Amino acid sequence: MTTSKSGIDMIVAYLLQKRPDLTTIDHDLDLIENRILDSLGFVNFLYVLEEQTGREIALEDVTPEDFRTVKSIKARFFDAATDEN
Amino acid sequence: MTATHVEASERLRQVLDRLVAMSEDDYYNPYQLFQWPDSLPQEQYWMSPELMSTHGVRAADELTEQQLWAISKWESVNFYSLNVHGIRELLTEVISRIYTKGFEDTSEYFHHIIGEENEHMWFFATFCLKYGGKIYPDKGMTLADGEEGDAANFLVFSRLLIFEEIVDFFNKRMGVDERLHPTIRQVNAIHHQDESRHIAFGRQIVALLHERLRDTSTAADLLRLEGYLKRYLRTSLDSLCNPAVYRDAGLPDPYAFRRAVLADPARVELESQILKRTVGFLVSKGIFTDESIPAS
Ligand SMILES: [Fe+2]
Ligand SMILES: [Fe+2]
């Protein structure tokens, strides 16, 4: 699905915009360990993710591991969503 | 302990004695105090219009008064929901410290804070459930990036103080705004009354913890904590604008609307009013080296 591809690209673009010191983010890079995603930035990030996936995300349904890498975000929120539809 | 620490501790003890006495005098039964009508009128503001996220914002120019009323309703439910979740954090942190090392002098007053906050949580939650049918969920997640020891204590009480001061900015104004329904005014006025004590305490303990921290921390450590708190301020301000509020009020593109609100110069102006006292305090105590707060 082309929308989910551009969706994850938007997510990466958002993260890069928050970290001007980086030019790319490897899809296997640990976002939490590298402080690309942290507690204080989480809610705004979640809203970008909600907007890009078109659905509200309930915290009961997710764990920090879902946000560990771009790959895990893609698998959990974009690919899985496509499968369900 | 250096001489200044002894003085600061003595000052804290005096403040604590005064606050405990005030809490005892002001004690009330929240379960009997409030008037809870079955419903509140929908065709009026539930929040002071000047305090709404939409105030003066260009993206809100085209909205009808009907839409603004709806936003004011859901935005007030969001505000009280933030209180419910903020109090959960406060209670958790205070309870984990009461009668532990370093908090011998403050434990007596902690009982009052815990008791009062339990009651605040109850009346805020009651308002949300009765008039909004829900509490907006907390969307925050902790991603293993905290401080430890004295720095953690300092950050916890700083966060609580910042949270209480931001809330109080709204309570103080909404508690006396004659345009608002009496129940709305009452909830805000009662909370403002209790919080003036909590804020007095918060300022003392935050200043004291920072004084102690200065002896054991490097300049880089202190700057890191300052940076953290400034980002916490930013996150707190942003949380007042919830896309779920705009969605519930029927706006077609809630996320884009939120982005427009956060980027609007009118928002920046309201934020600087909200933060004025708090940032002024933090700068005066040397906790902040300047007044700048990061953009959203
Ligand atoms: Fe409170
Ligand atoms: Fe409080």
Short mmCIF file of C-alpha atoms and ligand atoms in Angstrom, two decimals:
data_model
loop_
_atom_site.label_atom_id
_atom_site.label_comp_id
_atom_site.label_asym_id
_atom_site.label_seq_id
_atom_site.Cartn_x
_atom_site.Cartn_y
_atom_site.Cartn_z
CA MET A 1 0.00 0.00 0.00
CA THR A 2 1.53 3.32 -1.03
CA THR A 3 -0.03 5.25 1.86
CA SER A 4 1.71 3.15 4.50
CA LYS A 5 5.03 3.59 2.69
CA SER A 6 4.70 7.34 2.70
CA GLY A 7 3.38 7.13 6.27
CA ILE A 8 6.57 5.57 7.63
CA ASP A 9 8.61 8.05 5.59
CA MET A 10 6.73 10.85 7.31
CA ILE A 11 7.55 9.29 10.67
CA VAL A 12 11.27 9.20 9.84
CA ALA A 13 11.09 12.77 8.53
CA TYR A 14 9.49 13.87 11.82
CA LEU A 15 12.20 12.19 13.89
CA LEU A 16 14.94 13.73 11.74
CA GLN A 17 13.40 17.16 12.13
CA LYS A 18 13.64 16.71 15.92
CA ARG A 19 17.28 15.67 15.62
CA PRO A 20 18.99 18.03 13.17
CA ASP A 21 22.33 16.42 14.04
CA LEU A 22 21.27 13.31 12.10
CA THR A 23 20.87 13.00 8.32
CA THR A 24 19.44 9.49 8.17
CA ILE A 25 17.97 6.96 10.58
CA ASP A 26 18.73 3.33 9.94
CA HIS A 27 15.57 1.24 10.26
CA ASP A 28 17.33 -1.00 12.80
CA LEU A 29 18.74 1.84 14.91
CA ASP A 30 17.60 1.76 18.56
CA LEU A 31 15.56 4.96 18.77
CA ILE A 32 15.16 4.85 22.53
CA GLU A 33 18.79 4.09 23.41
CA ASN A 34 19.95 6.82 21.03
CA ARG A 35 17.49 9.29 22.56
CA ILE A 36 15.81 9.94 19.23
CA LEU A 37 12.59 9.05 20.97
CA ASP A 38 12.27 9.81 24.68
CA SER A 39 9.59 10.19 27.33
CA LEU A 40 9.17 13.94 26.90
CA GLY A 41 8.89 13.74 23.12
CA PHE A 42 6.62 10.73 23.12
CA VAL A 43 3.14 12.27 23.05
CA ASN A 44 3.82 14.55 20.09
CA PHE A 45 5.39 11.59 18.31
CA LEU A 46 2.32 9.46 19.05
CA TYR A 47 0.08 12.12 17.50
CA VAL A 48 2.17 12.08 14.31
CA LEU A 49 1.82 8.32 14.27
CA GLU A 50 -1.94 8.53 14.83
CA GLU A 51 -2.27 11.03 12.03
CA GLN A 52 -0.22 8.94 9.63
CA THR A 53 -1.99 5.67 10.44
CA GLY A 54 -5.41 7.30 10.57
CA ARG A 55 -6.30 5.70 13.87
CA GLU A 56 -6.09 6.60 17.54
CA ILE A 57 -3.53 4.59 19.51
CA ALA A 58 -4.44 3.43 23.02
CA LEU A 59 -1.49 2.98 25.35
CA GLU A 60 -3.00 -0.21 26.75
CA ASP A 61 -2.38 -1.77 23.34
CA VAL A 62 1.30 -0.88 22.97
CA THR A 63 4.64 -1.33 24.76
CA PRO A 64 7.92 0.60 24.54
CA GLU A 65 9.25 -2.26 22.38
CA ASP A 66 6.80 -1.30 19.63
CA PHE A 67 8.71 1.99 19.35
CA ARG A 68 12.23 0.59 19.55
CA THR A 69 13.17 0.93 15.86
CA VAL A 70 11.70 2.29 12.66
CA LYS A 71 11.32 -1.32 11.61
CA SER A 72 9.26 -2.23 14.68
CA ILE A 73 7.11 0.89 14.28
CA LYS A 74 6.48 -0.02 10.67
CA ALA A 75 5.62 -3.63 11.52
CA ARG A 76 3.35 -2.73 14.42
CA PHE A 77 1.50 0.30 13.10
CA PHE A 78 1.69 0.21 9.31
CA ASP A 79 2.11 -3.36 8.03
CA ALA A 80 -0.13 -4.89 10.69
CA ALA A 81 -2.77 -2.25 10.02
CA THR A 82 -2.71 -3.13 6.31
CA ASP A 83 -3.12 -6.82 7.11
CA GLU A 84 -6.12 -6.18 9.33
CA ASN A 85 -7.90 -4.18 6.65
CA MET B 1 25.49 20.81 55.44
CA THR B 2 26.73 24.34 54.87
CA ALA B 3 25.35 27.37 56.71
CA THR B 4 23.03 28.27 53.84
CA HIS B 5 21.61 24.75 53.85
CA VAL B 6 20.86 24.98 57.55
CA GLU B 7 19.15 28.30 56.98
CA ALA B 8 17.20 26.93 54.07
CA SER B 9 16.13 23.89 56.09
CA GLU B 10 15.06 26.14 58.95
CA ARG B 11 13.05 28.28 56.55
CA LEU B 12 11.43 25.14 55.13
CA ARG B 13 10.48 23.95 58.64
CA GLN B 14 8.80 27.27 59.38
CA VAL B 15 6.90 27.17 56.11
CA LEU B 16 5.85 23.57 56.78
CA ASP B 17 4.48 24.44 60.23
CA ARG B 18 2.47 27.27 58.74
CA LEU B 19 1.16 25.13 55.87
CA VAL B 20 0.14 22.25 58.13
CA ALA B 21 -1.82 24.71 60.31
CA MET B 22 -3.48 26.22 57.23
CA SER B 23 -4.41 22.80 55.87
CA GLU B 24 -6.01 21.89 59.17
CA ASP B 25 -7.98 25.16 59.26
CA ASP B 26 -9.12 24.93 55.63
CA TYR B 27 -10.13 21.29 55.88
CA TYR B 28 -13.40 20.54 54.09
CA ASN B 29 -15.43 17.57 53.01
CA PRO B 30 -15.31 17.53 49.20
CA TYR B 31 -17.94 14.82 49.00
CA GLN B 32 -20.49 17.23 50.49
CA LEU B 33 -19.18 20.57 49.33
CA PHE B 34 -19.96 20.59 45.61
CA GLN B 35 -23.20 21.19 43.75
CA TRP B 36 -23.33 18.71 40.88
CA PRO B 37 -26.33 19.47 38.63
CA ASP B 38 -27.33 16.59 36.35
CA SER B 39 -26.04 18.44 33.32
CA LEU B 40 -24.40 21.71 32.34
CA PRO B 41 -25.76 23.97 29.58
CA GLN B 42 -24.11 23.17 26.23
CA GLU B 43 -24.69 26.57 24.66
CA GLN B 44 -22.15 28.49 26.66
CA TYR B 45 -18.44 28.54 27.45
CA TRP B 46 -17.11 25.98 29.90
CA MET B 47 -13.73 27.66 29.88
CA SER B 48 -12.79 31.34 29.85
CA PRO B 49 -12.57 32.12 26.11
CA GLU B 50 -9.22 33.89 26.57
CA LEU B 51 -7.75 30.70 28.06
CA MET B 52 -8.87 28.40 25.26
CA SER B 53 -6.24 27.06 22.87
CA THR B 54 -8.20 28.68 20.03
CA HIS B 55 -8.03 32.20 21.43
CA GLY B 56 -6.73 34.65 18.84
CA VAL B 57 -5.48 31.78 16.70
CA ARG B 58 -5.85 32.23 12.94
CA ALA B 59 -6.95 28.64 12.32
CA ALA B 60 -9.94 29.32 14.58
CA ASP B 61 -11.07 32.49 12.77
CA GLU B 62 -13.76 30.73 10.78
CA LEU B 63 -15.22 28.75 13.67
CA THR B 64 -18.78 29.52 14.77
CA GLU B 65 -19.63 30.27 18.38
CA GLN B 66 -21.38 26.89 18.45
CA GLN B 67 -18.09 25.20 17.57
CA LEU B 68 -16.18 27.26 20.12
CA TRP B 69 -18.66 26.22 22.83
CA ALA B 70 -18.05 22.59 21.88
CA ILE B 71 -14.28 23.09 21.99
CA SER B 72 -14.56 24.82 25.37
CA LYS B 73 -16.49 21.86 26.75
CA TRP B 74 -14.04 19.21 25.57
CA GLU B 75 -11.00 21.35 26.29
CA SER B 76 -12.13 21.78 29.88
CA VAL B 77 -12.66 18.02 30.17
CA ASN B 78 -9.12 17.60 28.81
CA PHE B 79 -7.80 20.09 31.38
CA TYR B 80 -9.42 18.21 34.27
CA SER B 81 -8.26 14.90 32.77
CA LEU B 82 -4.68 16.20 32.76
CA ASN B 83 -5.20 16.98 36.43
CA VAL B 84 -6.36 13.44 37.15
CA HIS B 85 -3.25 11.97 35.53
CA GLY B 86 -0.92 14.61 36.96
CA ILE B 87 -2.24 13.83 40.43
CA ARG B 88 -1.63 10.13 39.85
CA GLU B 89 2.04 10.93 39.23
CA LEU B 90 2.15 13.29 42.20
CA LEU B 91 0.60 10.77 44.60
CA THR B 92 2.84 7.97 43.37
CA GLU B 93 6.00 10.03 43.84
CA VAL B 94 5.07 11.54 47.20
CA ILE B 95 3.93 8.22 48.63
CA SER B 96 7.17 6.58 47.53
CA ARG B 97 9.13 9.22 49.49
CA ILE B 98 7.11 9.76 52.69
CA TYR B 99 9.06 8.65 55.82
CA THR B 100 12.16 7.82 53.79
CA LYS B 101 15.63 9.29 54.30
CA GLY B 102 15.83 12.97 53.39
CA PHE B 103 12.09 13.58 53.83
CA GLU B 104 11.89 13.45 57.64
CA ASP B 105 10.87 17.11 57.94
CA THR B 106 8.35 17.06 55.12
CA SER B 107 6.49 13.82 55.89
CA GLU B 108 3.91 15.43 58.18
CA TYR B 109 2.97 17.86 55.43
CA PHE B 110 3.03 15.07 52.83
CA HIS B 111 -0.01 13.60 54.63
CA HIS B 112 -1.94 16.77 53.88
CA ILE B 113 -0.82 16.85 50.26
CA ILE B 114 -1.74 13.20 49.74
CA GLY B 115 -5.14 13.66 51.38
CA GLU B 116 -5.93 16.85 49.49
CA GLU B 117 -4.76 15.50 46.16
CA ASN B 118 -6.85 12.38 46.56
CA GLU B 119 -9.85 14.67 46.93
CA HIS B 120 -8.82 16.83 43.97
CA MET B 121 -8.53 13.76 41.81
CA TRP B 122 -12.02 12.75 42.89
CA PHE B 123 -13.68 16.05 42.01
CA PHE B 124 -11.83 16.43 38.71
CA ALA B 125 -12.67 12.86 37.71
CA THR B 126 -16.29 13.35 38.79
CA PHE B 127 -16.57 16.43 36.61
CA CYS B 128 -15.11 14.62 33.57
CA LEU B 129 -17.30 11.55 33.96
CA LYS B 130 -20.50 13.39 34.80
CA TYR B 131 -20.33 16.08 32.12
CA GLY B 132 -18.01 14.56 29.50
CA GLY B 133 -18.80 10.88 29.98
CA LYS B 134 -15.07 10.08 30.02
CA ILE B 135 -11.59 10.98 31.21
CA TYR B 136 -9.19 11.58 28.32
CA PRO B 137 -6.46 8.94 28.59
CA ASP B 138 -2.89 9.83 29.44
CA LYS B 139 -0.83 9.40 26.27
CA GLY B 140 2.58 9.62 27.93
CA MET B 141 4.95 6.65 27.99
CA THR B 142 8.10 6.30 30.06
CA LEU B 143 11.02 5.28 27.89
CA ALA B 144 13.86 4.42 30.32
CA ASP B 145 15.64 7.76 30.37
CA GLY B 146 15.40 9.02 33.95
CA GLU B 147 17.85 10.48 36.46
CA GLU B 148 18.77 8.87 39.76
CA GLY B 149 19.31 9.83 43.40
CA ASP B 150 19.23 13.51 44.38
CA ALA B 151 18.80 14.62 40.79
CA ALA B 152 15.71 12.41 40.47
CA ASN B 153 14.26 13.90 43.69
CA PHE B 154 14.91 17.39 42.41
CA LEU B 155 13.27 16.66 39.05
CA VAL B 156 10.22 15.02 40.61
CA PHE B 157 9.43 17.98 42.84
CA SER B 158 10.22 20.42 40.03
CA ARG B 159 7.85 18.61 37.70
CA LEU B 160 5.12 18.61 40.35
CA LEU B 161 5.63 22.31 41.01
CA ILE B 162 5.54 23.18 37.31
CA PHE B 163 2.41 21.09 36.83
CA GLU B 164 0.67 22.72 39.79
CA GLU B 165 1.64 26.25 38.72
CA ILE B 166 0.37 25.78 35.16
CA VAL B 167 -2.91 24.37 36.44
CA ASP B 168 -3.21 27.20 38.93
CA PHE B 169 -2.92 29.81 36.19
CA PHE B 170 -6.23 28.47 34.85
CA ASN B 171 -7.91 27.75 38.21
CA LYS B 172 -7.23 31.23 39.52
CA ARG B 173 -8.89 32.88 36.52
CA MET B 174 -11.73 30.43 35.96
CA GLY B 175 -12.60 30.39 39.66
CA VAL B 176 -13.75 34.02 39.46
CA ASP B 177 -15.01 34.19 35.87
CA GLU B 178 -18.68 35.15 36.14
CA ARG B 179 -19.35 33.94 32.60
CA LEU B 180 -18.82 30.34 33.70
CA HIS B 181 -21.37 28.04 35.32
CA PRO B 182 -21.21 28.11 39.17
CA THR B 183 -20.09 24.46 39.33
CA ILE B 184 -17.18 25.16 37.00
CA ARG B 185 -16.24 28.21 39.01
CA GLN B 186 -16.46 26.26 42.25
CA VAL B 187 -14.22 23.40 41.11
CA ASN B 188 -11.59 25.88 39.98
CA ALA B 189 -11.85 28.16 43.00
CA ILE B 190 -11.60 25.34 45.54
CA HIS B 191 -8.63 23.85 43.77
CA HIS B 192 -6.90 27.23 43.59
CA GLN B 193 -7.32 27.65 47.33
CA ASP B 194 -5.63 24.32 48.14
CA GLU B 195 -2.97 24.68 45.50
CA SER B 196 -1.73 28.01 46.80
CA ARG B 197 -0.38 26.02 49.78
CA HIS B 198 1.05 23.25 47.64
CA ILE B 199 2.81 25.77 45.42
CA ALA B 200 4.27 27.58 48.43
CA PHE B 201 5.64 24.24 49.62
CA GLY B 202 6.81 23.23 46.14
CA ARG B 203 8.84 26.37 45.71
CA GLN B 204 10.59 25.86 49.04
CA ILE B 205 11.49 22.24 48.45
CA VAL B 206 12.56 22.76 44.83
CA ALA B 207 14.86 25.63 45.84
CA LEU B 208 16.30 23.58 48.70
CA LEU B 209 16.88 20.45 46.63
CA HIS B 210 18.60 22.52 43.95
CA GLU B 211 20.84 24.23 46.51
CA ARG B 212 21.97 20.82 47.74
CA LEU B 213 22.44 19.55 44.22
CA ARG B 214 24.72 22.45 43.34
CA ASP B 215 27.34 21.17 45.79
CA THR B 216 27.58 17.74 44.24
CA SER B 217 26.91 18.40 40.55
CA THR B 218 29.00 19.68 37.69
CA ALA B 219 27.89 22.66 35.63
CA ALA B 220 27.13 20.22 32.80
CA ASP B 221 24.87 18.17 35.10
CA LEU B 222 22.94 21.28 36.12
CA LEU B 223 22.56 22.35 32.50
CA ARG B 224 21.24 18.93 31.59
CA LEU B 225 18.60 19.17 34.34
CA GLU B 226 17.67 22.67 33.19
CA GLY B 227 17.30 21.40 29.64
CA TYR B 228 15.10 18.56 30.85
CA LEU B 229 12.80 20.86 32.82
CA LYS B 230 12.48 23.26 29.92
CA ARG B 231 11.41 20.42 27.70
CA TYR B 232 9.01 19.30 30.45
CA LEU B 233 7.50 22.79 30.42
CA ARG B 234 7.11 22.54 26.66
CA THR B 235 5.46 19.11 26.88
CA SER B 236 3.09 20.36 29.58
CA LEU B 237 2.02 23.34 27.49
CA ASP B 238 1.51 21.14 24.45
CA SER B 239 -0.66 18.74 26.46
CA LEU B 240 -3.23 21.51 26.90
CA CYS B 241 -3.91 21.13 23.16
CA ASN B 242 -5.30 17.67 22.56
CA PRO B 243 -6.29 16.50 19.06
CA ALA B 244 -8.99 14.31 20.66
CA VAL B 245 -10.62 17.53 21.92
CA TYR B 246 -10.78 18.98 18.42
CA ARG B 247 -12.09 15.67 17.10
CA ASP B 248 -14.81 15.51 19.79
CA ALA B 249 -15.78 19.09 18.96
CA GLY B 250 -16.33 17.97 15.37
CA LEU B 251 -13.34 19.61 13.64
CA PRO B 252 -12.49 17.77 10.41
CA ASP B 253 -8.69 17.61 10.71
CA PRO B 254 -7.79 17.59 14.42
CA TYR B 255 -4.05 16.95 14.02
CA ALA B 256 -3.50 19.71 11.46
CA PHE B 257 -5.61 22.02 13.63
CA ARG B 258 -3.43 21.27 16.64
CA ARG B 259 -0.27 21.97 14.66
CA ALA B 260 -1.71 25.29 13.51
CA VAL B 261 -2.64 26.21 17.08
CA LEU B 262 0.81 25.37 18.44
CA ALA B 263 2.56 27.39 15.74
CA ASP B 264 0.36 30.49 16.04
CA PRO B 265 1.85 33.69 17.54
CA ALA B 266 -1.29 34.05 19.70
CA ARG B 267 -0.48 30.71 21.31
CA VAL B 268 3.07 31.82 22.01
CA GLU B 269 1.65 34.90 23.74
CA LEU B 270 -0.73 32.88 25.94
CA GLU B 271 2.08 30.47 26.81
CA SER B 272 4.33 33.26 27.95
CA GLN B 273 1.55 34.49 30.26
CA ILE B 274 1.05 30.98 31.64
CA LEU B 275 4.76 30.53 32.28
CA LYS B 276 5.67 34.00 33.47
CA ARG B 277 5.58 33.35 37.22
CA THR B 278 7.06 29.87 37.06
CA VAL B 279 9.96 30.72 34.78
CA GLY B 280 10.59 33.90 36.78
CA PHE B 281 10.87 31.80 39.93
CA LEU B 282 13.18 29.23 38.33
CA VAL B 283 15.46 31.95 36.96
CA SER B 284 15.54 33.80 40.30
CA LYS B 285 16.70 30.62 42.05
CA GLY B 286 19.40 29.96 39.48
CA ILE B 287 17.66 26.78 38.36
CA PHE B 288 17.24 28.27 34.90
CA THR B 289 20.06 30.33 33.39
CA ASP B 290 17.64 32.13 31.06
CA GLU B 291 13.93 32.36 30.23
CA SER B 292 13.97 30.60 26.85
CA ILE B 293 11.70 27.57 26.37
CA PRO B 294 12.09 25.28 23.34
CA ALA B 295 9.46 25.52 20.60
CA SER B 296 6.95 22.72 20.14
FE FE C 1 -4.42 19.44 43.36
FE FE C 2 -1.48 20.17 44.66
#
